PDB file of C-alpha atoms in Angstrom:
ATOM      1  CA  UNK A   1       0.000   0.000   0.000  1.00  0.00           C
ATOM      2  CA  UNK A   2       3.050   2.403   0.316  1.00  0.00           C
ATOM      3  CA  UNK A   3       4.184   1.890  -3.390  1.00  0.00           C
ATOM      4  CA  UNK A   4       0.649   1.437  -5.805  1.00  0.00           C
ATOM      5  CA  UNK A   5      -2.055   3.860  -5.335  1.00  0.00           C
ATOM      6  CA  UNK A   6      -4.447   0.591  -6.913  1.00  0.00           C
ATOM      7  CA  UNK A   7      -3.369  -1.222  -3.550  1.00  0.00           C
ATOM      8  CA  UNK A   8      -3.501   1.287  -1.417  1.00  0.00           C
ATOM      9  CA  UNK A   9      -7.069   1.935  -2.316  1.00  0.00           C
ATOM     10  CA  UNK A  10      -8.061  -1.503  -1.698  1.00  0.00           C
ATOM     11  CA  UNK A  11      -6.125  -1.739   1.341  1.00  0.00           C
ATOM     12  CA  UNK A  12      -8.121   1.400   3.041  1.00  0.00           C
ATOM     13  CA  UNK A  13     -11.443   0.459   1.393  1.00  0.00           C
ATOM     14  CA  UNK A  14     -14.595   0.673   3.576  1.00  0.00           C
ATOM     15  CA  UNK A  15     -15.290  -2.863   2.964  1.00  0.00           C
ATOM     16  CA  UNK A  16     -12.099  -4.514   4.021  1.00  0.00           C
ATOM     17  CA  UNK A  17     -11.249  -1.828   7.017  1.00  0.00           C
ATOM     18  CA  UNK A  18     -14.987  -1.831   8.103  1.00  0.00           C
ATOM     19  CA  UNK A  19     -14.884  -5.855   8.628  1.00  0.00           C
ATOM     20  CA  UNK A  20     -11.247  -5.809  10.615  1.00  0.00           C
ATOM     21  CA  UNK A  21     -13.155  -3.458  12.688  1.00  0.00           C
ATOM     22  CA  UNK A  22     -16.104  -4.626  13.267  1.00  0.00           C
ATOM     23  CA  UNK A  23     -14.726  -8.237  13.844  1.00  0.00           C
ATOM     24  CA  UNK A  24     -11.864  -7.114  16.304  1.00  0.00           C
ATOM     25  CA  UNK A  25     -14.275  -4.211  18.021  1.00  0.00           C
ATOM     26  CA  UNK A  26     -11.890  -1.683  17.826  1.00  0.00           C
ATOM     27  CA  UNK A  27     -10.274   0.764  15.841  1.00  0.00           C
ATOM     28  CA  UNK A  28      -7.360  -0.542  13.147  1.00  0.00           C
ATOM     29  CA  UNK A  29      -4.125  -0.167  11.515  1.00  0.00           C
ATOM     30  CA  UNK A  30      -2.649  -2.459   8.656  1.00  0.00           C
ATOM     31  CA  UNK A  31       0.024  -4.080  10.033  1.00  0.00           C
ATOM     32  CA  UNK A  32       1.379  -5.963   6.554  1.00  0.00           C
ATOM     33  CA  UNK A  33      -0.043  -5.662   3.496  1.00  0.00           C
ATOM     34  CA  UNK A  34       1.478  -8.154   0.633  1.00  0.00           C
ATOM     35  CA  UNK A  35       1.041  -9.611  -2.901  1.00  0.00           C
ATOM     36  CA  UNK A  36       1.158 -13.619  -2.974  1.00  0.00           C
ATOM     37  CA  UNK A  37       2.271 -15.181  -5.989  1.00  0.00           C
ATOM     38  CA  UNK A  38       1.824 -18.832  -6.986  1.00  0.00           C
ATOM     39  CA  UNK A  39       3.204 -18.883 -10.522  1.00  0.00           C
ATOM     40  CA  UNK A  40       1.789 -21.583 -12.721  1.00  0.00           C
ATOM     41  CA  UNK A  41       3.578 -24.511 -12.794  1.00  0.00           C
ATOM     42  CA  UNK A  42       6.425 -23.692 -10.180  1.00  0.00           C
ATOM     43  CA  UNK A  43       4.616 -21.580  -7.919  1.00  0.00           C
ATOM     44  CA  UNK A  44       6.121 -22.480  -3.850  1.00  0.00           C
ATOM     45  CA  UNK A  45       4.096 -23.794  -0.808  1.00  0.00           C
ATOM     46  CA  UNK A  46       4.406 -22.223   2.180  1.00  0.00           C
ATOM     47  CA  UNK A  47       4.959 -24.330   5.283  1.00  0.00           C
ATOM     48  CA  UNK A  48       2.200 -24.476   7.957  1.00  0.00           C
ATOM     49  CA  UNK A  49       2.104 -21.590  10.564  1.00  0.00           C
ATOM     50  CA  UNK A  50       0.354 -19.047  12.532  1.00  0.00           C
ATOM     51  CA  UNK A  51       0.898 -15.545  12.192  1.00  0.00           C
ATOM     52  CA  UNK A  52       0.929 -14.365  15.484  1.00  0.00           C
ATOM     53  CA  UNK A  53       3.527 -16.542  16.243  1.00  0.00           C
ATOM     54  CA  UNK A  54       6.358 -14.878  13.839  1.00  0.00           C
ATOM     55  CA  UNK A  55       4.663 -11.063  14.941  1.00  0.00           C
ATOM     56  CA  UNK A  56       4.602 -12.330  17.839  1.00  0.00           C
ATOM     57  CA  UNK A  57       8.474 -12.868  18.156  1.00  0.00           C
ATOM     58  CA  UNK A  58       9.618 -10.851  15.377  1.00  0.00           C
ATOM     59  CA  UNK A  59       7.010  -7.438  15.592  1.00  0.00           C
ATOM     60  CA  UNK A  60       6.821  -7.970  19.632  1.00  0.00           C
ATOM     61  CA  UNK A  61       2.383  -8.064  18.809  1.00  0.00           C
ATOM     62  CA  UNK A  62       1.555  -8.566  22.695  1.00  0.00           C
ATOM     63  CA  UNK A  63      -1.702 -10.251  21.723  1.00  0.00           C
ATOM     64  CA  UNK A  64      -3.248 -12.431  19.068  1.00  0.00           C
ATOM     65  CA  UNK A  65      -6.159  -9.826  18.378  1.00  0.00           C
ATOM     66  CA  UNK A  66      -5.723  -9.303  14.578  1.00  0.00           C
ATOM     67  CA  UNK A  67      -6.958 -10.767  11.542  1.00  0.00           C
ATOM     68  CA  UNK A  68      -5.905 -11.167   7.856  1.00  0.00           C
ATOM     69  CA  UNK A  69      -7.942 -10.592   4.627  1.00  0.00           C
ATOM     70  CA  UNK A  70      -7.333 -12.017   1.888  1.00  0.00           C
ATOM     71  CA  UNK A  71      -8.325 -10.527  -1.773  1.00  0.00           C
ATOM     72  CA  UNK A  72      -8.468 -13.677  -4.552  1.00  0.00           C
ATOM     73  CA  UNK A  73      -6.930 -11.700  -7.597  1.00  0.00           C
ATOM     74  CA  UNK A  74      -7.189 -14.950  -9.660  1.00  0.00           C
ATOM     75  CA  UNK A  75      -9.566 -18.507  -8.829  1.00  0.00           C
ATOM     76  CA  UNK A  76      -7.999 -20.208  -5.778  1.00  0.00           C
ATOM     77  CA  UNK A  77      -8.259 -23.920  -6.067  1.00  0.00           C
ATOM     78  CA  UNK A  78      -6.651 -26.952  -4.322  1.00  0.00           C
ATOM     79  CA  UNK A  79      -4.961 -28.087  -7.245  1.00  0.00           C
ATOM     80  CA  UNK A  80      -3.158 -24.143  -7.764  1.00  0.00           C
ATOM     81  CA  UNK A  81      -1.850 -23.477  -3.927  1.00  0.00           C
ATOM     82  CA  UNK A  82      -5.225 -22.706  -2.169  1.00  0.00           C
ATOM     83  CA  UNK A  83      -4.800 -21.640   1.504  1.00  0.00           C
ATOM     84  CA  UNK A  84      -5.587 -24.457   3.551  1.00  0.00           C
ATOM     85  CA  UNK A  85      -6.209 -24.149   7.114  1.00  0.00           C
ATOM     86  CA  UNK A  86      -7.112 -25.842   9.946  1.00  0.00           C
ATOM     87  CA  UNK A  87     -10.205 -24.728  11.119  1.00  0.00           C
ATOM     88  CA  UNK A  88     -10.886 -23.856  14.692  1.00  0.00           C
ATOM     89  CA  UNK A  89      -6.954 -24.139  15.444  1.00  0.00           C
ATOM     90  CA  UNK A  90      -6.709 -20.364  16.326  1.00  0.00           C
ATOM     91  CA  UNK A  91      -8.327 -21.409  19.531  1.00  0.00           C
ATOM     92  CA  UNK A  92      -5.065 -23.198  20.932  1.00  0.00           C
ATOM     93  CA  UNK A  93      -2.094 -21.527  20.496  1.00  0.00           C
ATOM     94  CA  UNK A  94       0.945 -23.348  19.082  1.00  0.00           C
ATOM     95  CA  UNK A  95       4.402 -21.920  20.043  1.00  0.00           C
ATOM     96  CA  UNK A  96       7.272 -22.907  17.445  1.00  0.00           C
ATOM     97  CA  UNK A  97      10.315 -25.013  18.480  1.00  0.00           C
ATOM     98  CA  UNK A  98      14.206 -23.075  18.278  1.00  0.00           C
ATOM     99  CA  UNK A  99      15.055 -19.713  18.065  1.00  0.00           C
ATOM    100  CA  UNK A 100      14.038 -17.173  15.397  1.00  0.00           C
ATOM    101  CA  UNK A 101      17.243 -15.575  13.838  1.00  0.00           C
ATOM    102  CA  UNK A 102      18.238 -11.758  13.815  1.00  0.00           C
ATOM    103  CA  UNK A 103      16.015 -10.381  10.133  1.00  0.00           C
ATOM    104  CA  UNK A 104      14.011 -13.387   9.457  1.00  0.00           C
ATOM    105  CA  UNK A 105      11.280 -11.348   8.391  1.00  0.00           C
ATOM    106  CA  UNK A 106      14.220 -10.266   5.568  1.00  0.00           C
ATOM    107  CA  UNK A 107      13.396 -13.734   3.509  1.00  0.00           C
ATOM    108  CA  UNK A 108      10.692 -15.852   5.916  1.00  0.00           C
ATOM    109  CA  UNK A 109       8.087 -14.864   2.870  1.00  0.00           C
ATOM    110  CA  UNK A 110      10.399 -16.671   0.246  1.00  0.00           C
ATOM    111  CA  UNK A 111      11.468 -19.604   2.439  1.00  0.00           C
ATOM    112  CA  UNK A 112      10.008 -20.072   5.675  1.00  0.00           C
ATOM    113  CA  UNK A 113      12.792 -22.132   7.852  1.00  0.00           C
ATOM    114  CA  UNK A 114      11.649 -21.119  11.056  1.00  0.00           C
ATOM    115  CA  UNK A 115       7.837 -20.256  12.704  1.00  0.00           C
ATOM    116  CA  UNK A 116       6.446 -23.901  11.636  1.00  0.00           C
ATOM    117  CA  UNK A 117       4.754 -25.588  15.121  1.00  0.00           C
ATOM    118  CA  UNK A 118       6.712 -28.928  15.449  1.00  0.00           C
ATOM    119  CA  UNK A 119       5.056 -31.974  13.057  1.00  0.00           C
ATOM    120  CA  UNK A 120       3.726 -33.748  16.404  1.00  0.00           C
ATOM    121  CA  UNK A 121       2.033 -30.687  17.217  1.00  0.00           C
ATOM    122  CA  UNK A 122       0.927 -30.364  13.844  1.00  0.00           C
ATOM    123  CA  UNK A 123      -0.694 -33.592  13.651  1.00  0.00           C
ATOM    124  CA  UNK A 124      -2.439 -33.250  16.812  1.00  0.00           C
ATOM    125  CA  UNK A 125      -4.363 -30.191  15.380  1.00  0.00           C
ATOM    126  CA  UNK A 126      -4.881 -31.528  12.636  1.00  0.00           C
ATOM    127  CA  UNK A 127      -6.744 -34.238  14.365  1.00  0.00           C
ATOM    128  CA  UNK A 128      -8.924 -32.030  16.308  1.00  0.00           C
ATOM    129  CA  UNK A 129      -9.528 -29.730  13.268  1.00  0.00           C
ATOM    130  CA  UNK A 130      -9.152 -31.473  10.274  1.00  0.00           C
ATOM    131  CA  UNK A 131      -7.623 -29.429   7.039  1.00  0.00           C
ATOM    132  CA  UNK A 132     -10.050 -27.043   4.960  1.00  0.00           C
ATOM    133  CA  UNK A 133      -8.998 -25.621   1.435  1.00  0.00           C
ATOM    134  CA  UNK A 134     -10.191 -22.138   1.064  1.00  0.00           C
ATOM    135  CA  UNK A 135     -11.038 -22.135  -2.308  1.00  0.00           C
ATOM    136  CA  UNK A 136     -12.930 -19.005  -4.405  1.00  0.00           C
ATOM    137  CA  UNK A 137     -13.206 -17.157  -6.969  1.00  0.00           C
ATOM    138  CA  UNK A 138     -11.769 -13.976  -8.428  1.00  0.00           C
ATOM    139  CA  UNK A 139     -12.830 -10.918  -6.700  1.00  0.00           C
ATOM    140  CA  UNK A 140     -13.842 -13.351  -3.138  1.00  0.00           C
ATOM    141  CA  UNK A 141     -12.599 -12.279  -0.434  1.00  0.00           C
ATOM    142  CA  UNK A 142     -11.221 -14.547   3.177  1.00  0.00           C
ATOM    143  CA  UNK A 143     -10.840 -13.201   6.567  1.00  0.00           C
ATOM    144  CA  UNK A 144      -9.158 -15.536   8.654  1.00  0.00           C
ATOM    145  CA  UNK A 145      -7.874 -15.139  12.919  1.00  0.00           C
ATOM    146  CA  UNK A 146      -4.256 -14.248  13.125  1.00  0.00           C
ATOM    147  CA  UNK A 147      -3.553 -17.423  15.526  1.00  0.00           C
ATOM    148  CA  UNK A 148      -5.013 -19.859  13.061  1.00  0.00           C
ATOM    149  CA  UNK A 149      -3.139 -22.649  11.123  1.00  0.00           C
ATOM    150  CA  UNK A 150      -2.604 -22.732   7.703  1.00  0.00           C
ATOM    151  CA  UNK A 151      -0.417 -23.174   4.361  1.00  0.00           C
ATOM    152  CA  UNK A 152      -0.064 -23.842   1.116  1.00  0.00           C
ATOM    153  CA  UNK A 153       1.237 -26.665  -1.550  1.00  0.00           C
ATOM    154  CA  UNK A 154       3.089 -25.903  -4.325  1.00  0.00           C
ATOM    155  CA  UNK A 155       1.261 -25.167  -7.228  1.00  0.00           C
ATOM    156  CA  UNK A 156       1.858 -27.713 -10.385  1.00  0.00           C
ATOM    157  CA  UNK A 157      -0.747 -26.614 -12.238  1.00  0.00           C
ATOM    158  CA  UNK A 158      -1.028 -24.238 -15.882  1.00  0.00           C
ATOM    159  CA  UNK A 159      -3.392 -22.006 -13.822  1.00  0.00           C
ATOM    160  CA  UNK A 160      -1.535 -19.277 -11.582  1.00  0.00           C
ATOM    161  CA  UNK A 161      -3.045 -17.876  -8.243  1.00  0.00           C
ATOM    162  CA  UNK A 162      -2.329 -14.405  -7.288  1.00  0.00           C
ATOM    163  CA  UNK A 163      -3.836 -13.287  -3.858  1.00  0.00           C
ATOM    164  CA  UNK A 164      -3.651  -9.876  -1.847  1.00  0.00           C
ATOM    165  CA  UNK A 165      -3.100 -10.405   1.662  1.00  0.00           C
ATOM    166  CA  UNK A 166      -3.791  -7.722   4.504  1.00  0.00           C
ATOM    167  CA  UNK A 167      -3.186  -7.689   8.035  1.00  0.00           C
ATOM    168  CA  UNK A 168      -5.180  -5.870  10.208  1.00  0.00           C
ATOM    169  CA  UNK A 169      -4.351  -5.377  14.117  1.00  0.00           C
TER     170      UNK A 169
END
C-alpha cells in the first residue's frame, strides 16, 4: 500500500477496514499488506504456521487480536496453492520449536525455515480440526484469525493464483 495507489485503495477500502473493525471491536491499523504469488507450474508452498507466532516474536504483537484478509486476484483452487487451514486451530495456540534468527522477516516470505509448530504438534491439530482448502473465486474475499493454522502446496498446475493479503491489528 506504500508503493501502488491501486493497492492502497483496496487496502483502506470501507469494505475490508470496516470488517477488521467490526470483527476485532476496535479501531485498526494495517500491520502488513502483501502480494502472494503462486506462478503456474512452479509456484512455492508455504509451510504451515500461525501468524501471530512470527509477529509475535519478530514485531513484539503482545496479543493475538488481529486478523488477515485475503483478496483472490485470480480462482484459488486446491490443485493451484489454495490456503488451507485448519479450522478452529486459532483457539489453541501453538508456540514454534528453536530460536528465530536476527532479520528473518528479511526472507521468511520466500522460504520459511523457522515459525512452523513442530510436526507432532501439527498432527495433533490436525486431528482435532481437520484441514479445509479455502477455495474461491476472483474478486472473493477470506478473513481468517491471526492465531489460526494454515499453508499452502506448491502449485503444479497451468493455472496461476495471485492473492492480496492484509493484516489488520
Amino acid at each position: 500500500h506504500l508503493y501502488s495507489e491501486v493497492l492502497k485503495q483496496l487496502c483502506f477500502s470501507d469494505r475490508l477496514v470496516g470488517v477488521a473493525r467490526q470483527i476485532l471491536a476496535e479501531d485498526v491499523y494495517i500491520h502488513q499488506c502483501r502480494v502472494n504469488f503462486q506462478a503456474a507450474f512452479v509456484g512455492k508452498g508455504f509451510n504451515w504456521h500461525s501468524d501471530f507466532e512470527t509477529w509475535h516474536s519478530e514485531d513484539g504483537m503482545p496479543n493475538p487480536a488481529a486478523l488477515s484478509t485475503v483478496v483472490m486476484l485470480d480462482d484459488n483452487t486446491a490443485p493451484n496453492g489454495a490456503l488451507m487451514v485448519m479450522p478452529g486451530s486459532h483457539m489453541d495456540f501453538a508456540p514454534c520449536p528453536g530460536q528465530q534468527p536476527e532479520k528473518n522477516w528479511e526472507g521468511s516470505l520466500a522460504h520459511q525455515a523457522y515459525g512452523s509448530p513442530s510436526e507432532l504438534q501439527l498432527t495433533s491439530m490436525a486431528e482435532k480440526y481437520g484441514i479445509q482448502h479455502c477455495t474461491g473465486q476472483r474478486g472473493d474475499v477470506l478473513v481468517f484469525d491471526c492465531n489460526l493454522i494454515h499453508g499452502s502446496h506448491n502449485n503444479m498446475t497451468p493455472f496461476g493464483r495471485r492473492n492480496v493479503f492484509q493484516c489488520f491489528n
